[in-house]
Amino acid sequence: MKMRLLLLFIVLLNLSLFVVTTVFAQDAAPERRTPIDRYPLPREDGAVRFSLADKWDKTDLTFFIHNCPSTLRCEDAHEAIRRSFQTWDAASRLVFTEVAQPRNADIELRWSMQDEELGSPGGVLAFAYFPSSGGDVYFDDAERWSLYDGGATDLFAVAVHEIGHSLGLDHSDDQNAIMFPYSGFAPELGRDDVAGIQRLYGADDDGAPDTVQPDPPDNLDPGNAPVEIVDGVITNTTFYQLWTVDAAAGETMTLTLETTSGNLDAYLGLLTPNQDTVLAEDDDSLGGTNAKITYTFPTAGDYVILATRYDLANGDTTGNYRLTAYRGGTPAQPTATPTPSLMSLTVTNRSGVRLCSVWFSPSTNEDWGDEQLGENVVLENGFFARWEVQPDTYDVRVSDCSGNALEEYFVEVTSATEVEIFVNDIQPR
Ligand SMILES: [Zn+2]
């Protein structure tokens, strides 16, 4: 009988903190060194000969080449690396972009003598990490590299092989596959490799250019060019990203968030510069899984755009998106007098500890109903969670991550004003 009230679930927990720790974790994650090519894994069985390790949860990938080999002209070696990526690009939905900064790169490549596997001719030529371990590639700088001769140290063939690992392919026992664990066999992709990469990422969507200037949404003039276009990705670990847009006082802007890969159900939010208030939000006004907001900014500032997925942490859709900002547009007119039927109930954590559970229900109800934060969602100290609820008087119960609970009764949610519940103390009960 409880919990009809949870219509819209907006949790802005950890907002800025989450982004910082995500970036930090990517940079500082300990690299699990797995010199894959030391352990050839040919398989004996049936028709499917490729084997898969894991995969990226996006199809737009970036790479950065750190240095040059001692035994080849630098530009020739870099060109061979680029062609290696193009080989996988042409065979699948993957798209690669070379970036100028290693911190922007998904896959980093370098020649090295510093690893115990490297530093002497022969033996291990190179190794790569699977996507879950970062995807980086190391070539042995002690090798006498050649180019495009299909020989044992053909840099192009070895690079295609190693990048195959970076994309999640393990070894194949097909001697015509580039993923065969020994060099000097296949000089380029074989059918088995193409089948493997397409199993992971799908076949190339023929002819569609990778970058398209989006059409302006319906409420804008067709000649209205976007002022800002950015691409991003939503994964299960990075389920939102924040962008800022510089707006003048009185300016109207239309923001669109479109899914460009995956099954992402794009969800768009617009927040005040200090991120404490949601000004507007949208799920699917642009049609399909795509979101659109038109907003007139009352005061100038760097407003914050929240690009995320429907149901945030509890959602399960992932993929790439494109966020576009246009000047102008006709803000959606509120129908009749805005009589909001839902009110915000905000729980702000001031307890000094992390909260793992939040329950609330109308005071007339006899039980607490469902836990509202969701499994594995933590409300950090100093952050808040917000729900849209029917106007009523509520009882609220929170507990820390050891199960110690605190309850607050008769919290009135009867006006459009946010009700904040400051949890000052968590005591064992
Ligand atoms: Zn290998």
XYZ file of C-alpha atoms in Angstrom, residues 104-411:
308
model
C 42.525 12.330 -22.588
C 43.463 8.958 -24.060
C 41.755 5.646 -23.517
C 44.625 3.700 -25.083
C 48.230 4.825 -24.640
C 51.041 3.324 -26.692
C 54.785 3.494 -26.123
C 58.088 1.855 -26.914
C 59.899 0.749 -23.809
C 62.811 -1.300 -22.502
C 61.799 -0.815 -18.911
C 59.562 -3.796 -18.418
C 60.995 -7.164 -17.482
C 59.321 -8.689 -20.536
C 60.980 -6.186 -22.847
C 64.505 -4.998 -23.525
C 65.976 -7.887 -25.515
C 65.474 -8.843 -29.173
C 63.148 -11.785 -29.760
C 60.934 -13.214 -27.047
C 58.056 -10.957 -26.233
C 57.646 -8.283 -28.935
C 54.971 -6.307 -27.210
C 52.111 -6.622 -24.814
C 48.821 -4.951 -24.160
C 46.217 -4.702 -21.446
C 42.625 -5.706 -21.929
C 40.041 -2.889 -21.638
C 39.295 -3.593 -17.979
C 42.976 -3.043 -17.203
C 43.293 0.154 -19.206
C 44.044 -1.028 -22.750
C 47.584 0.373 -22.937
C 50.181 -1.066 -25.362
C 53.921 -1.516 -24.833
C 56.280 -2.324 -27.708
C 59.769 -3.686 -27.098
C 62.231 -0.999 -28.166
C 64.995 -3.596 -28.364
C 63.374 -5.172 -31.424
C 64.546 -4.439 -34.959
C 61.130 -3.361 -36.221
C 60.186 -3.564 -39.897
C 57.091 -2.301 -41.703
C 54.467 -3.960 -43.897
C 56.601 -6.986 -44.789
C 54.577 -9.538 -42.861
C 57.762 -10.626 -41.110
C 58.236 -11.590 -37.494
C 58.812 -8.002 -36.367
C 56.404 -6.204 -38.709
C 55.324 -3.304 -36.551
C 52.020 -2.895 -38.377
C 50.972 -6.517 -37.848
C 52.117 -6.535 -34.222
C 50.313 -3.248 -33.576
C 47.071 -4.567 -35.082
C 47.453 -7.640 -32.853
C 48.161 -5.667 -29.685
C 45.382 -3.174 -30.337
C 43.131 -6.211 -30.757
C 43.972 -7.056 -27.138
C 43.366 -3.409 -26.141
C 39.880 -3.772 -27.589
C 39.145 -6.981 -25.701
C 40.115 -9.787 -28.066
C 42.145 -12.654 -26.718
C 44.129 -15.057 -28.889
C 42.703 -17.077 -31.740
C 43.927 -20.459 -32.877
C 43.250 -19.530 -36.504
C 46.623 -19.086 -38.230
C 45.002 -16.620 -40.641
C 43.888 -14.403 -37.781
C 45.928 -11.428 -36.657
C 45.064 -12.584 -33.134
C 47.011 -15.816 -33.649
C 49.583 -15.604 -30.861
C 52.685 -15.869 -33.049
C 53.995 -13.172 -35.367
C 54.902 -13.770 -39.003
C 51.644 -15.566 -39.817
C 48.773 -13.205 -40.624
C 49.897 -9.773 -41.894
C 46.458 -8.203 -41.464
C 42.945 -8.838 -40.175
C 41.406 -12.181 -41.053
C 37.765 -13.194 -41.137
C 38.069 -14.623 -37.661
C 39.290 -11.254 -36.311
C 36.433 -9.405 -37.985
C 33.934 -11.876 -36.517
C 35.473 -11.364 -33.086
C 35.468 -7.561 -33.095
C 31.930 -7.462 -34.472
C 30.808 -9.829 -31.727
C 32.090 -7.255 -29.232
C 31.060 -3.960 -30.845
C 28.826 -4.655 -33.812
C 29.379 -4.169 -37.532
C 30.134 -0.775 -39.039
C 26.986 1.214 -39.687
C 27.699 1.717 -43.362
C 28.260 5.155 -44.767
C 27.067 7.146 -41.782
C 29.589 9.884 -41.186
C 31.015 9.806 -37.692
C 30.389 13.455 -36.957
C 27.182 15.119 -38.043
C 26.103 18.654 -37.350
C 22.839 18.056 -35.517
C 19.611 19.531 -36.855
C 18.290 22.296 -34.636
C 15.377 21.140 -32.525
C 11.822 22.057 -33.474
C 11.598 25.223 -31.448
C 14.517 26.824 -33.295
C 15.040 28.362 -36.709
C 16.733 25.854 -39.088
C 19.559 28.355 -39.560
C 20.245 28.392 -35.853
C 23.762 26.978 -35.526
C 24.844 25.353 -32.307
C 27.151 27.387 -30.127
C 28.609 24.407 -28.332
C 28.830 20.687 -29.077
C 30.486 18.228 -26.721
C 30.570 14.450 -26.671
C 30.626 12.301 -23.588
C 29.882 8.865 -22.310
C 27.702 7.394 -19.599
C 28.829 4.138 -18.054
C 27.763 2.213 -14.988
C 30.615 3.772 -13.025
C 30.294 7.265 -14.514
C 26.568 7.606 -14.665
C 26.630 11.362 -15.039
C 28.929 14.070 -16.300
C 28.784 17.795 -15.573
C 29.390 20.562 -18.084
C 29.139 24.310 -17.708
C 27.568 26.814 -20.045
C 28.148 30.541 -19.859
C 24.837 32.392 -20.016
C 24.039 36.098 -20.045
C 21.234 37.605 -17.981
C 17.916 37.208 -19.779
C 19.384 34.912 -22.411
C 17.383 31.949 -23.681
C 19.197 28.752 -24.574
C 18.116 25.376 -25.890
C 20.102 22.352 -24.768
C 19.802 18.930 -26.362
C 21.213 15.619 -25.206
C 21.209 12.888 -27.839
C 22.262 9.267 -27.625
C 24.952 8.502 -30.205
C 25.762 4.919 -29.257
C 24.595 2.176 -26.971
C 21.152 1.972 -25.396
C 21.585 5.141 -23.358
C 18.302 6.707 -22.233
C 19.652 10.253 -22.087
C 18.485 12.486 -19.254
C 19.301 16.171 -19.105
C 19.417 18.494 -16.127
C 20.195 22.175 -15.738
C 21.515 23.326 -12.376
C 22.408 26.625 -10.786
C 26.125 27.545 -10.904
C 26.609 26.308 -7.342
C 24.816 23.069 -8.249
C 22.379 23.230 -5.376
C 19.150 23.654 -7.350
C 17.751 21.881 -10.376
C 16.347 24.557 -12.699
C 14.986 22.209 -15.340
C 15.187 18.572 -16.297
C 14.027 16.441 -19.174
C 13.963 12.841 -20.298
C 12.608 12.596 -23.826
C 11.286 15.906 -25.206
C 13.533 15.619 -28.261
C 11.976 12.285 -29.144
C 13.146 8.735 -28.613
C 15.722 8.547 -25.862
C 16.768 12.164 -26.394
C 16.256 15.097 -24.074
C 15.749 18.820 -24.609
C 15.525 21.838 -22.328
C 14.859 25.446 -23.290
C 15.542 27.850 -20.487
C 15.759 31.606 -20.000
C 18.502 32.465 -17.537
C 17.471 35.151 -15.062
C 21.033 36.107 -14.156
C 24.409 35.726 -15.833
C 26.607 32.854 -14.754
C 28.322 29.574 -15.514
C 25.351 27.270 -15.281
C 25.870 23.548 -14.838
C 24.515 20.969 -17.253
C 23.960 17.485 -15.937
C 24.249 14.831 -18.651
C 23.076 11.511 -17.316
C 20.750 8.598 -17.884
C 17.195 7.955 -16.782
C 17.141 6.786 -13.159
C 20.766 7.816 -12.568
C 22.589 5.323 -10.350
C 19.689 2.920 -10.541
C 19.503 3.101 -14.328
C 21.083 0.471 -16.503
C 21.489 2.147 -19.885
C 24.926 3.180 -21.160
C 26.435 4.743 -24.239
C 27.841 7.843 -25.848
C 25.963 11.094 -26.055
C 26.207 14.447 -27.765
C 25.334 17.569 -25.820
C 24.507 20.615 -27.937
C 23.732 24.174 -26.854
C 21.846 26.582 -29.123
C 21.074 30.212 -28.457
C 17.403 31.006 -28.554
C 14.292 28.917 -28.504
C 10.833 29.159 -27.105
C 10.662 28.050 -23.526
C 7.910 25.574 -22.858
C 4.979 27.518 -21.475
C 3.641 26.219 -18.227
C 0.091 25.026 -18.828
C -2.421 27.244 -17.024
C -1.373 28.240 -13.538
C 1.503 26.160 -12.327
C -0.069 24.177 -9.545
C 2.630 21.666 -8.828
C 1.140 18.443 -7.686
C 4.490 17.196 -6.470
C 6.768 18.692 -3.845
C 10.438 18.217 -3.225
C 11.513 16.218 -0.229
C 15.225 16.703 0.331
C 17.356 14.778 2.756
C 20.646 16.535 3.444
C 23.260 14.524 5.225
C 24.903 16.562 7.997
C 25.612 13.573 10.214
C 29.353 13.447 9.632
C 29.125 9.851 8.414
C 27.916 8.206 5.240
C 24.289 7.215 5.023
C 23.369 3.961 3.359
C 19.582 3.972 3.721
C 16.701 6.444 3.569
C 13.050 5.590 4.137
C 10.099 7.958 4.173
C 6.379 7.505 4.064
C 3.244 9.509 4.904
C 2.847 9.747 8.649
C -0.516 8.019 8.442
C 1.113 4.891 7.064
C 2.063 2.110 9.381
C 5.254 0.950 7.732
C 8.292 2.539 6.126
C 7.926 0.907 2.760
C 10.884 0.584 0.423
C 14.353 1.894 1.070
C 14.697 4.913 -1.228
C 18.394 5.424 -1.909
C 18.718 2.212 -3.827
C 21.135 -0.615 -3.518
C 24.813 0.340 -3.361
C 24.018 4.043 -3.333
C 25.640 6.027 -0.547
C 24.681 9.513 0.564
C 27.974 11.098 1.516
C 28.235 13.579 4.341
C 27.487 17.078 3.055
C 25.422 15.896 0.101
C 21.720 15.527 -0.411
C 19.175 13.333 -2.077
C 15.893 14.663 -3.378
C 12.567 13.069 -4.241
C 9.376 14.435 -5.716
C 6.473 13.429 -3.517
C 2.766 14.103 -3.102
C 2.058 16.902 -0.622
C 1.632 15.270 2.765
C 3.167 14.941 6.187
C 5.983 12.437 6.203
C 8.044 10.407 8.599
C 11.672 10.051 7.606
C 14.159 7.479 8.720
C 17.822 7.283 7.765
C 20.576 4.920 8.782
C 24.318 4.944 8.496
C 26.184 2.142 6.816
C 26.404 0.139 10.042
C 22.632 0.161 10.376
C 22.366 2.793 13.114
C 19.110 4.642 12.513
C 17.640 8.054 13.179
C 13.994 8.969 12.688
C 12.199 12.251 12.237
C 8.407 12.516 12.368
C 5.776 14.823 10.917
C 7.838 16.568 8.293
